Tab-separated table of N, CA and C in Angstrom:
chain	number	residue	atom	x	y	z
A	1	MET	N	0.818	-1.199	0.000
A	1	MET	CA	0.000	0.000	0.000
A	1	MET	C	0.862	1.263	0.000
A	2	THR	N	2.005	1.236	0.657
A	2	THR	CA	2.868	2.416	0.711
A	2	THR	C	3.358	2.792	-0.676
A	3	ASP	N	3.750	1.797	-1.488
A	3	ASP	CA	4.198	2.100	-2.847
A	3	ASP	C	3.069	2.705	-3.667
A	4	ARG	N	1.870	2.186	-3.498
A	4	ARG	CA	0.726	2.718	-4.238
A	4	ARG	C	0.435	4.153	-3.789
A	5	THR	N	0.478	4.404	-2.504
A	5	THR	CA	0.246	5.762	-1.992
A	5	THR	C	1.294	6.725	-2.534
A	6	ALA	N	2.546	6.313	-2.510
A	6	ALA	CA	3.621	7.148	-3.045
A	6	ALA	C	3.417	7.398	-4.542
A	7	ASN	N	3.007	6.364	-5.252
A	7	ASN	CA	2.765	6.491	-6.681
A	7	ASN	C	1.623	7.466	-6.958
A	8	LEU	N	0.540	7.348	-6.200
A	8	LEU	CA	-0.592	8.254	-6.359
A	8	LEU	C	-0.205	9.693	-6.009
A	9	LEU	N	0.620	9.859	-5.001
A	9	LEU	CA	1.108	11.189	-4.639
A	9	LEU	C	1.905	11.784	-5.798
A	10	GLY	N	2.719	10.956	-6.450
A	10	GLY	CA	3.473	11.412	-7.617
A	10	GLY	C	2.565	11.864	-8.748
A	11	VAL	N	1.499	11.112	-8.986
A	11	VAL	CA	0.531	11.485	-10.028
A	11	VAL	C	-0.133	12.813	-9.666
A	12	LEU	N	-0.539	12.949	-8.415
A	12	LEU	CA	-1.162	14.194	-7.977
A	12	LEU	C	-0.178	15.359	-8.119
A	13	GLY	N	1.072	15.131	-7.771
A	13	GLY	CA	2.089	16.174	-7.922
A	13	GLY	C	2.220	16.644	-9.361
A	14	LEU	N	2.196	15.694	-10.297
A	14	LEU	CA	2.264	16.063	-11.712
A	14	LEU	C	1.008	16.789	-12.165
A	15	ALA	N	-0.154	16.357	-11.683
A	15	ALA	CA	-1.406	17.039	-12.026
A	15	ALA	C	-1.373	18.485	-11.541
A	16	VAL	N	-0.870	18.689	-10.339
A	16	VAL	CA	-0.751	20.038	-9.782
A	16	VAL	C	0.218	20.868	-10.632
A	17	ALA	N	1.390	20.315	-10.918
A	17	ALA	CA	2.388	21.036	-11.719
A	17	ALA	C	1.855	21.375	-13.101
A	18	ASP	N	1.155	20.432	-13.733
A	18	ASP	CA	0.602	20.672	-15.064
A	18	ASP	C	-0.441	21.781	-15.039
A	19	ARG	N	-1.297	21.790	-14.028
A	19	ARG	CA	-2.325	22.834	-13.934
A	19	ARG	C	-1.689	24.205	-13.723
A	20	ILE	N	-0.668	24.267	-12.891
A	20	ILE	CA	0.019	25.542	-12.662
A	20	ILE	C	0.694	26.011	-13.947
A	21	GLU	N	1.311	25.096	-14.669
A	21	GLU	CA	1.956	25.453	-15.932
A	21	GLU	C	0.931	25.938	-16.956
A	22	ASP	N	-0.203	25.259	-17.032
A	22	ASP	CA	-1.258	25.673	-17.970
A	22	ASP	C	-1.760	27.077	-17.665
A	23	ILE	N	-1.959	27.376	-16.387
A	23	ILE	CA	-2.407	28.712	-15.986
A	23	ILE	C	-1.368	29.759	-16.383
A	24	ALA	N	-0.099	29.469	-16.115
A	24	ALA	CA	0.968	30.414	-16.454
A	24	ALA	C	1.014	30.655	-17.958
A	25	ARG	N	0.863	29.596	-18.729
A	25	ARG	CA	0.883	29.725	-20.188
A	25	ARG	C	-0.304	30.578	-20.660
A	26	ASP	N	-1.472	30.354	-20.074
A	26	ASP	CA	-2.667	31.106	-20.472
A	26	ASP	C	-2.553	32.590	-20.107
A	27	ILE	N	-2.034	32.884	-18.933
A	27	ILE	CA	-1.985	34.263	-18.439
A	27	ILE	C	-0.768	35.013	-18.954
A	28	LEU	N	0.373	34.348	-18.939
A	28	LEU	CA	1.648	35.011	-19.202
A	28	LEU	C	2.229	34.674	-20.572
A	29	GLY	N	1.816	33.535	-21.109
A	29	GLY	CA	2.397	33.096	-22.370
A	29	GLY	C	3.767	32.490	-22.201
A	30	ARG	N	4.153	32.261	-20.962
A	30	ARG	CA	5.462	31.676	-20.655
A	30	ARG	C	5.314	30.706	-19.506
A	31	VAL	N	6.235	29.756	-19.460
A	31	VAL	CA	6.269	28.805	-18.352
A	31	VAL	C	7.686	28.797	-17.781
A	32	GLY	N	8.100	27.718	-17.212
A	32	GLY	CA	9.425	27.659	-16.598
A	32	GLY	C	9.430	28.468	-15.322
A	33	GLU	N	10.497	29.197	-15.104
A	33	GLU	CA	10.640	29.963	-13.870
A	33	GLU	C	10.125	31.392	-13.976
A	34	THR	N	9.597	31.783	-15.129
A	34	THR	CA	9.080	33.142	-15.281
A	34	THR	C	7.946	33.441	-14.301
A	35	PRO	N	6.921	32.581	-14.187
A	35	PRO	CA	5.863	32.877	-13.217
A	35	PRO	C	6.388	32.945	-11.781
A	36	ALA	N	7.273	32.038	-11.424
A	36	ALA	CA	7.826	32.044	-10.067
A	36	ALA	C	8.618	33.325	-9.815
A	37	ALA	N	9.340	33.797	-10.825
A	37	ALA	CA	10.097	35.043	-10.666
A	37	ALA	C	9.155	36.201	-10.355
A	38	LEU	N	8.031	36.264	-11.050
A	38	LEU	CA	7.069	37.342	-10.789
A	38	LEU	C	6.481	37.245	-9.385
A	39	VAL	N	6.173	36.034	-8.961
A	39	VAL	CA	5.612	35.863	-7.613
A	39	VAL	C	6.644	36.267	-6.569
A	40	VAL	N	7.861	35.788	-6.714
A	40	VAL	CA	8.918	36.084	-5.739
A	40	VAL	C	9.240	37.579	-5.722
A	41	LEU	N	9.384	38.182	-6.873
A	41	LEU	CA	9.712	39.606	-6.928
A	41	LEU	C	8.561	40.464	-6.420
A	42	GLY	N	7.361	39.939	-6.467
A	42	GLY	CA	6.193	40.661	-5.983
A	42	GLY	C	6.144	40.830	-4.485
A	43	HIS	N	7.036	40.156	-3.775
A	43	HIS	CA	7.093	40.358	-2.328
A	43	HIS	C	7.646	41.741	-1.990
A	44	GLY	N	8.241	42.401	-3.001
A	44	GLY	CA	8.641	43.791	-2.856
A	44	GLY	C	9.862	44.047	-2.008
A	45	THR	N	10.721	43.067	-1.871
A	45	THR	CA	11.907	43.243	-1.029
A	45	THR	C	13.087	43.812	-1.787
A	46	GLY	N	12.941	44.050	-3.096
A	46	GLY	CA	14.053	44.561	-3.875
A	46	GLY	C	15.153	43.538	-4.032
A	47	LEU	N	14.758	42.321	-4.298
A	47	LEU	CA	15.681	41.204	-4.434
A	47	LEU	C	16.704	41.475	-5.532
A	48	SER	N	17.913	41.003	-5.340
A	48	SER	CA	18.964	41.134	-6.351
A	48	SER	C	18.882	39.959	-7.322
A	49	ASN	N	19.627	40.045	-8.419
A	49	ASN	CA	19.722	38.919	-9.357
A	49	ASN	C	20.191	37.669	-8.626
A	50	ASP	N	21.174	37.823	-7.758
A	50	ASP	CA	21.717	36.664	-7.048
A	50	ASP	C	20.682	36.071	-6.094
A	51	GLY	N	19.935	36.921	-5.417
A	51	GLY	CA	18.891	36.417	-4.529
A	51	GLY	C	17.828	35.661	-5.300
A	52	LEU	N	17.427	36.197	-6.445
A	52	LEU	CA	16.446	35.528	-7.295
A	52	LEU	C	17.013	34.218	-7.814
A	53	ARG	N	18.272	34.230	-8.216
A	53	ARG	CA	18.936	33.030	-8.725
A	53	ARG	C	18.904	31.909	-7.696
A	54	ARG	N	19.182	32.248	-6.463
A	54	ARG	CA	19.208	31.233	-5.398
A	54	ARG	C	17.819	30.633	-5.154
A	55	ILE	N	16.809	31.462	-5.122
A	55	ILE	CA	15.448	30.980	-4.872
A	55	ILE	C	14.961	30.106	-6.026
A	56	LEU	N	15.247	30.529	-7.254
A	56	LEU	CA	14.773	29.789	-8.423
A	56	LEU	C	15.710	28.654	-8.819
A	57	ARG	N	16.880	28.611	-8.195
A	57	ARG	CA	17.893	27.584	-8.490
A	57	ARG	C	18.303	27.599	-9.959
A	58	LEU	N	18.578	28.800	-10.437
A	58	LEU	CA	19.033	28.987	-11.810
A	58	LEU	C	20.517	29.324	-11.818
A	59	SER	N	21.138	29.183	-12.969
A	59	SER	CA	22.514	29.637	-13.136
A	59	SER	C	22.509	31.161	-13.198
A	60	HIS	N	23.673	31.752	-13.007
A	60	HIS	CA	23.764	33.215	-13.113
A	60	HIS	C	23.353	33.687	-14.509
A	61	PRO	N	23.910	33.084	-15.595
A	61	PRO	CA	23.493	33.532	-16.931
A	61	PRO	C	21.992	33.321	-17.183
A	62	GLY	N	21.446	32.224	-16.675
A	62	GLY	CA	20.015	31.964	-16.841
A	62	GLY	C	19.172	33.016	-16.149
A	63	THR	N	19.602	33.436	-14.979
A	63	THR	CA	18.876	34.467	-14.232
A	63	THR	C	18.957	35.805	-14.953
A	64	VAL	N	20.131	36.134	-15.457
A	64	VAL	CA	20.291	37.392	-16.190
A	64	VAL	C	19.387	37.413	-17.415
A	65	ARG	N	19.325	36.304	-18.155
A	65	ARG	CA	18.446	36.236	-19.329
A	65	ARG	C	16.978	36.377	-18.924
A	66	LEU	N	16.599	35.706	-17.837
A	66	LEU	CA	15.219	35.790	-17.348
A	66	LEU	C	14.873	37.231	-16.973
A	67	VAL	N	15.732	37.884	-16.211
A	67	VAL	CA	15.478	39.265	-15.792
A	67	VAL	C	15.454	40.198	-17.006
A	68	ASP	N	16.374	39.997	-17.948
A	68	ASP	CA	16.373	40.824	-19.162
A	68	ASP	C	15.043	40.710	-19.901
A	69	ARG	N	14.495	39.478	-20.002
A	69	ARG	CA	13.201	39.253	-20.663
A	69	ARG	C	12.082	39.958	-19.913
A	70	LEU	N	12.090	39.841	-18.574
A	70	LEU	CA	11.044	40.467	-17.759
A	70	LEU	C	11.097	41.988	-17.858
A	71	VAL	N	12.305	42.547	-17.913
A	71	VAL	CA	12.464	43.994	-18.079
A	71	VAL	C	11.991	44.410	-19.469
A	72	ALA	N	12.395	43.667	-20.496
A	72	ALA	CA	11.993	43.982	-21.872
A	72	ALA	C	10.475	43.907	-22.041
A	73	ASP	N	9.837	43.003	-21.316
A	73	ASP	CA	8.379	42.860	-21.383
A	73	ASP	C	7.648	43.900	-20.538
A	74	GLY	N	8.403	44.726	-19.819
A	74	GLY	CA	7.788	45.772	-19.000
A	74	GLY	C	7.198	45.266	-17.694
A	75	LEU	N	7.640	44.090	-17.235
A	75	LEU	CA	7.091	43.504	-16.022
A	75	LEU	C	7.950	43.767	-14.791
A	76	VAL	N	9.232	44.019	-15.011
A	76	VAL	CA	10.192	44.219	-13.916
A	76	VAL	C	11.045	45.430	-14.240
A	77	GLU	N	11.442	46.137	-13.192
A	77	GLU	CA	12.378	47.241	-13.378
A	77	GLU	C	13.548	47.049	-12.425
A	78	ARG	N	14.682	47.521	-12.876
A	78	ARG	CA	15.892	47.472	-12.054
A	78	ARG	C	16.038	48.802	-11.329
A	79	GLY	N	16.397	48.714	-10.053
A	79	GLY	CA	16.628	49.923	-9.277
A	79	GLY	C	17.944	49.806	-8.538
A	80	GLU	N	18.227	50.805	-7.727
A	80	GLU	CA	19.455	50.775	-6.943
A	80	GLU	C	19.378	49.713	-5.872
A	81	GLY	N	20.461	48.953	-5.767
A	81	GLY	CA	20.535	47.905	-4.756
A	81	GLY	C	21.178	48.401	-3.479
A	82	LYS	N	21.473	47.458	-2.611
A	82	LYS	CA	22.070	47.802	-1.319
A	82	LYS	C	23.494	48.308	-1.464
A	83	ASP	N	24.157	47.900	-2.540
A	83	ASP	CA	25.484	48.441	-2.833
A	83	ASP	C	25.590	48.633	-4.341
A	84	ARG	N	26.691	49.164	-4.802
A	84	ARG	CA	26.828	49.511	-6.218
A	84	ARG	C	26.893	48.295	-7.141
A	85	ARG	N	27.249	47.142	-6.593
A	85	ARG	CA	27.390	45.953	-7.439
A	85	ARG	C	26.059	45.273	-7.706
A	86	ALA	N	25.065	45.509	-6.890
A	86	ALA	CA	23.785	44.800	-7.019
A	86	ALA	C	22.677	45.760	-7.444
A	87	VAL	N	21.689	45.200	-8.107
A	87	VAL	CA	20.491	45.963	-8.447
A	87	VAL	C	19.326	45.382	-7.665
A	88	ALA	N	18.348	46.205	-7.421
A	88	ALA	CA	17.128	45.764	-6.743
A	88	ALA	C	16.056	45.580	-7.817
A	89	LEU	N	15.482	44.391	-7.854
A	89	LEU	CA	14.463	44.074	-8.847
A	89	LEU	C	13.082	44.273	-8.240
A	90	ARG	N	12.244	45.003	-8.969
A	90	ARG	CA	10.880	45.254	-8.504
A	90	ARG	C	9.913	45.109	-9.668
A	91	LEU	N	8.694	44.702	-9.352
A	91	LEU	CA	7.666	44.580	-10.371
A	91	LEU	C	7.152	45.955	-10.759
A	92	THR	N	6.831	46.089	-12.025
A	92	THR	CA	6.135	47.280	-12.496
A	92	THR	C	4.652	47.087	-12.168
A	93	GLU	N	3.857	48.081	-12.450
A	93	GLU	CA	2.414	47.962	-12.238
A	93	GLU	C	1.849	46.811	-13.077
A	94	GLN	N	2.308	46.707	-14.324
A	94	GLN	CA	1.871	45.619	-15.202
A	94	GLN	C	2.330	44.267	-14.644
A	95	GLY	N	3.557	44.209	-14.150
A	95	GLY	CA	4.067	42.974	-13.561
A	95	GLY	C	3.263	42.554	-12.347
A	96	GLN	N	2.879	43.523	-11.517
A	96	GLN	CA	2.067	43.233	-10.329
A	96	GLN	C	0.691	42.719	-10.727
A	97	SER	N	0.121	43.303	-11.766
A	97	SER	CA	-1.195	42.870	-12.242
A	97	SER	C	-1.139	41.420	-12.743
A	98	ILE	N	-0.123	41.094	-13.496
A	98	ILE	CA	0.017	39.719	-13.991
A	98	ILE	C	0.296	38.768	-12.837
A	99	ARG	N	1.102	39.192	-11.883
A	99	ARG	CA	1.365	38.365	-10.695
A	99	ARG	C	0.060	38.043	-9.970
A	100	ASP	N	-0.768	39.043	-9.782
A	100	ASP	CA	-2.061	38.827	-9.117
A	100	ASP	C	-2.904	37.807	-9.881
A	101	LYS	N	-2.930	37.929	-11.209
A	101	LYS	CA	-3.695	36.980	-12.031
A	101	LYS	C	-3.109	35.571	-11.916
A	102	LEU	N	-1.791	35.470	-11.894
A	102	LEU	CA	-1.147	34.158	-11.748
A	102	LEU	C	-1.529	33.499	-10.426
A	103	LEU	N	-1.475	34.262	-9.350
A	103	LEU	CA	-1.801	33.708	-8.035
A	103	LEU	C	-3.274	33.303	-7.954
A	104	GLN	N	-4.160	34.149	-8.493
A	104	GLN	CA	-5.590	33.818	-8.493
A	104	GLN	C	-5.860	32.591	-9.357
A	105	GLY	N	-5.236	32.541	-10.526
A	105	GLY	CA	-5.416	31.406	-11.426
A	105	GLY	C	-4.886	30.116	-10.841
A	106	ARG	N	-3.756	30.206	-10.166
A	106	ARG	CA	-3.163	29.029	-9.530
A	106	ARG	C	-4.103	28.472	-8.477
A	107	LEU	N	-4.606	29.339	-7.610
A	107	LEU	CA	-5.512	28.872	-6.562
A	107	LEU	C	-6.798	28.287	-7.147
A	108	SER	N	-7.335	28.902	-8.182
A	108	SER	CA	-8.553	28.376	-8.811
A	108	SER	C	-8.310	27.007	-9.425
A	109	ALA	N	-7.179	26.856	-10.111
A	109	ALA	CA	-6.859	25.577	-10.749
A	109	ALA	C	-6.651	24.476	-9.710
A	110	LEU	N	-6.012	24.821	-8.609
A	110	LEU	CA	-5.763	23.822	-7.570
A	110	LEU	C	-7.031	23.522	-6.781
A	111	ASP	N	-7.841	24.539	-6.570
A	111	ASP	CA	-9.100	24.323	-5.865
A	111	ASP	C	-9.998	23.364	-6.641
A	112	ALA	N	-9.908	23.412	-7.968
A	112	ALA	CA	-10.712	22.505	-8.798
A	112	ALA	C	-10.359	21.042	-8.518
A	113	LEU	N	-9.129	20.776	-8.120
A	113	LEU	CA	-8.741	19.405	-7.774
A	113	LEU	C	-9.393	18.944	-6.470
A	114	LEU	N	-9.777	19.890	-5.644
A	114	LEU	CA	-10.351	19.564	-4.338
A	114	LEU	C	-11.876	19.457	-4.357
A	115	VAL	N	-12.485	19.753	-5.485
A	115	VAL	CA	-13.951	19.734	-5.601
A	115	VAL	C	-14.569	18.417	-5.126
A	116	PRO	N	-13.992	17.254	-5.442
A	116	PRO	CA	-14.626	16.004	-5.012
A	116	PRO	C	-14.646	15.789	-3.493
A	117	LEU	N	-13.864	16.576	-2.758
A	117	LEU	CA	-13.772	16.397	-1.314
A	117	LEU	C	-14.835	17.205	-0.582
A	118	SER	N	-15.408	16.605	0.446
A	118	SER	CA	-16.331	17.337	1.308
A	118	SER	C	-15.522	18.324	2.149
A	119	GLU	N	-16.217	19.216	2.849
A	119	GLU	CA	-15.527	20.178	3.721
A	119	GLU	C	-14.718	19.439	4.785
A	120	GLN	N	-15.279	18.398	5.347
A	120	GLN	CA	-14.591	17.609	6.373
A	120	GLN	C	-13.354	16.918	5.781
A	121	GLU	N	-13.471	16.398	4.567
A	121	GLU	CA	-12.328	15.752	3.920
A	121	GLU	C	-11.239	16.770	3.585
A	122	ARG	N	-11.660	17.983	3.206
A	122	ARG	CA	-10.673	19.041	2.933
A	122	ARG	C	-9.897	19.388	4.201
A	123	GLU	N	-10.585	19.485	5.309
A	123	GLU	CA	-9.911	19.777	6.577
A	123	GLU	C	-8.932	18.662	6.936
A	124	LEU	N	-9.345	17.422	6.748
A	124	LEU	CA	-8.468	16.284	7.005
A	124	LEU	C	-7.255	16.324	6.079
A	125	PHE	N	-7.487	16.573	4.794
A	125	PHE	CA	-6.407	16.647	3.810
A	125	PHE	C	-5.447	17.780	4.158
A	126	ASN	N	-5.987	18.918	4.550
A	126	ASN	CA	-5.162	20.051	4.964
A	126	ASN	C	-4.258	19.661	6.131
A	127	GLY	N	-4.820	18.968	7.105
A	127	GLY	CA	-4.029	18.511	8.243
A	127	GLY	C	-2.939	17.532	7.843
A	128	LEU	N	-3.269	16.624	6.928
A	128	LEU	CA	-2.285	15.646	6.461
A	128	LEU	C	-1.163	16.331	5.673
A	129	LEU	N	-1.529	17.288	4.831
A	129	LEU	CA	-0.503	18.034	4.095
A	129	LEU	C	0.424	18.757	5.068
A	130	GLY	N	-0.165	19.408	6.068
A	130	GLY	CA	0.642	20.099	7.079
A	130	GLY	C	1.569	19.141	7.802
A	131	LYS	N	1.079	17.964	8.123
A	131	LYS	CA	1.889	16.964	8.823
A	131	LYS	C	3.084	16.523	7.974
A	132	ILE	N	2.848	16.334	6.696
A	132	ILE	CA	3.946	15.955	5.790
A	132	ILE	C	4.942	17.096	5.673
A	133	LEU	N	4.449	18.307	5.433
A	133	LEU	CA	5.339	19.451	5.220
A	133	LEU	C	6.152	19.788	6.457
A	134	ILE	N	5.538	19.698	7.631
A	134	ILE	CA	6.249	20.054	8.858
A	134	ILE	C	7.366	19.063	9.181
A	135	SER	N	7.297	17.868	8.592
A	135	SER	CA	8.318	16.857	8.853
A	135	SER	C	9.547	17.013	7.968
A	136	MET	N	9.501	17.942	7.032
A	136	MET	CA	10.612	18.120	6.093
A	136	MET	C	11.807	18.781	6.775
A	137	ASP	N	12.993	18.354	6.390
A	137	ASP	CA	14.231	18.944	6.887
A	137	ASP	C	14.644	20.033	5.905
A	138	THR	N	14.249	21.271	6.203
A	138	THR	CA	14.479	22.361	5.263
A	138	THR	C	15.179	23.539	5.924
A	139	THR	N	15.903	24.261	5.103
A	139	THR	CA	16.528	25.503	5.540
A	139	THR	C	15.639	26.666	5.101
A	140	VAL	N	15.993	27.852	5.511
A	140	VAL	CA	15.275	29.046	5.072
A	140	VAL	C	15.320	29.124	3.545
A	141	SER	N	16.471	28.845	2.968
A	141	SER	CA	16.630	28.870	1.522
A	141	SER	C	15.747	27.821	0.843
A	142	ASP	N	15.702	26.617	1.403
A	142	ASP	CA	14.836	25.563	0.855
A	142	ASP	C	13.382	26.018	0.855
A	143	ARG	N	12.966	26.605	1.958
A	143	ARG	CA	11.572	27.031	2.074
A	143	ARG	C	11.238	28.117	1.060
A	144	ARG	N	12.149	29.043	0.858
A	144	ARG	CA	11.909	30.086	-0.149
A	144	ARG	C	11.740	29.470	-1.535
A	145	THR	N	12.526	28.433	-1.812
A	145	THR	CA	12.414	27.754	-3.103
A	145	THR	C	11.108	26.978	-3.198
A	146	LEU	N	10.760	26.240	-2.167
A	146	LEU	CA	9.522	25.460	-2.178
A	146	LEU	C	8.286	26.350	-2.281
A	147	CYS	N	8.328	27.494	-1.652
A	147	CYS	CA	7.169	28.396	-1.597
A	147	CYS	C	7.212	29.480	-2.671
A	148	ARG	N	8.011	29.282	-3.700
A	148	ARG	CA	8.203	30.334	-4.707
A	148	ARG	C	6.941	30.688	-5.482
A	149	LEU	N	5.942	29.826	-5.483
A	149	LEU	CA	4.681	30.144	-6.152
A	149	LEU	C	3.538	30.337	-5.171
A	150	CYS	N	3.840	30.355	-3.900
A	150	CYS	CA	2.791	30.477	-2.879
A	150	CYS	C	2.246	31.897	-2.791
A	151	ASP	N	0.990	31.964	-2.440
A	151	ASP	CA	0.348	33.240	-2.149
A	151	ASP	C	0.428	33.421	-0.635
A	152	VAL	N	1.322	34.285	-0.179
A	152	VAL	CA	1.529	34.445	1.261
A	152	VAL	C	0.317	35.043	1.959
A	153	GLN	N	-0.601	35.644	1.195
A	153	GLN	CA	-1.832	36.153	1.793
A	153	GLN	C	-2.742	35.006	2.212
A	154	VAL	N	-2.634	33.882	1.523
A	154	VAL	CA	-3.463	32.713	1.796
A	154	VAL	C	-2.811	31.834	2.856
A	155	CYS	N	-1.503	31.731	2.812
A	155	CYS	CA	-0.767	30.819	3.686
A	155	CYS	C	0.190	31.630	4.562
A	156	SER	N	-0.367	32.353	5.497
A	156	SER	CA	0.463	33.223	6.322
A	156	SER	C	1.198	32.478	7.428
A	157	ASP	N	0.789	31.257	7.723
A	157	ASP	CA	1.450	30.467	8.770
A	157	ASP	C	2.020	29.188	8.160
A	158	CYS	N	3.033	29.354	7.342
A	158	CYS	CA	3.644	28.260	6.589
A	158	CYS	C	4.059	27.113	7.511
A	159	PRO	N	3.624	25.889	7.192
A	159	PRO	CA	3.978	24.751	8.032
A	159	PRO	C	5.382	24.209	7.770
A	160	ILE	N	6.013	24.671	6.707
A	160	ILE	CA	7.340	24.148	6.372
A	160	ILE	C	8.367	24.757	7.319
A	161	PRO	N	9.099	23.892	8.049
A	161	PRO	CA	10.110	24.420	8.963
A	161	PRO	C	11.273	25.030	8.187
A	162	ALA	N	11.897	26.003	8.783
A	162	ALA	CA	13.043	26.661	8.146
A	162	ALA	C	14.125	26.851	9.184
A	163	SER	N	15.060	25.909	9.213
A	163	SER	CA	16.153	26.000	10.178
A	163	SER	C	17.389	26.565	9.507
A	164	GLU	N	18.244	27.085	10.308
A	164	GLU	CA	19.543	27.576	9.811
A	164	GLU	C	20.613	26.513	9.989
A	165	GLY	N	20.266	25.388	10.643
A	165	GLY	CA	21.244	24.387	11.045
A	165	GLY	C	21.859	23.569	9.937
A	166	ARG	N	21.103	23.224	8.903
A	166	ARG	CA	21.605	22.366	7.847
A	166	ARG	C	22.191	23.220	6.730
A	167	ALA	N	23.286	22.773	6.146
A	167	ALA	CA	23.891	23.506	5.039
A	167	ALA	C	22.982	23.467	3.831
A	168	ALA	N	22.838	24.603	3.174
A	168	ALA	CA	21.954	24.683	1.997
A	168	ALA	C	22.579	24.059	0.790
């Protein structure tokens, strides 16, 4: 039964990923790490290219190309960073609007997967998901990567632990 449960979890994971990708393609016309970049940059912290690279787990050249595309599309702007070597990346008004649509679309697509569940089953499933997530051995960096598409307005009390103890 454990192998079957793990297998079914894998199928569900792919269904979730496919739905998120479909939403991104419909709203943004792009997939890959572009939607995640918009969500992460929308937190408004003025993240640098290197900070974005670490969260998205991209190479430096890959991150530069991604940011160049987002700037060219009018979704992101570069500003002054904390020092002269870094730039602070921020969403434009258009970028924020698309980010909002991505987050709303993601939640709608995922909620559609939960339709067959009763309210009581949803609560049980929520508890089980929390139990699995809280058992993960994650660092702050891991959590930022795992939650790169999360809507922090919906999930303000993230169950994923974030320790500084394990090397990233």
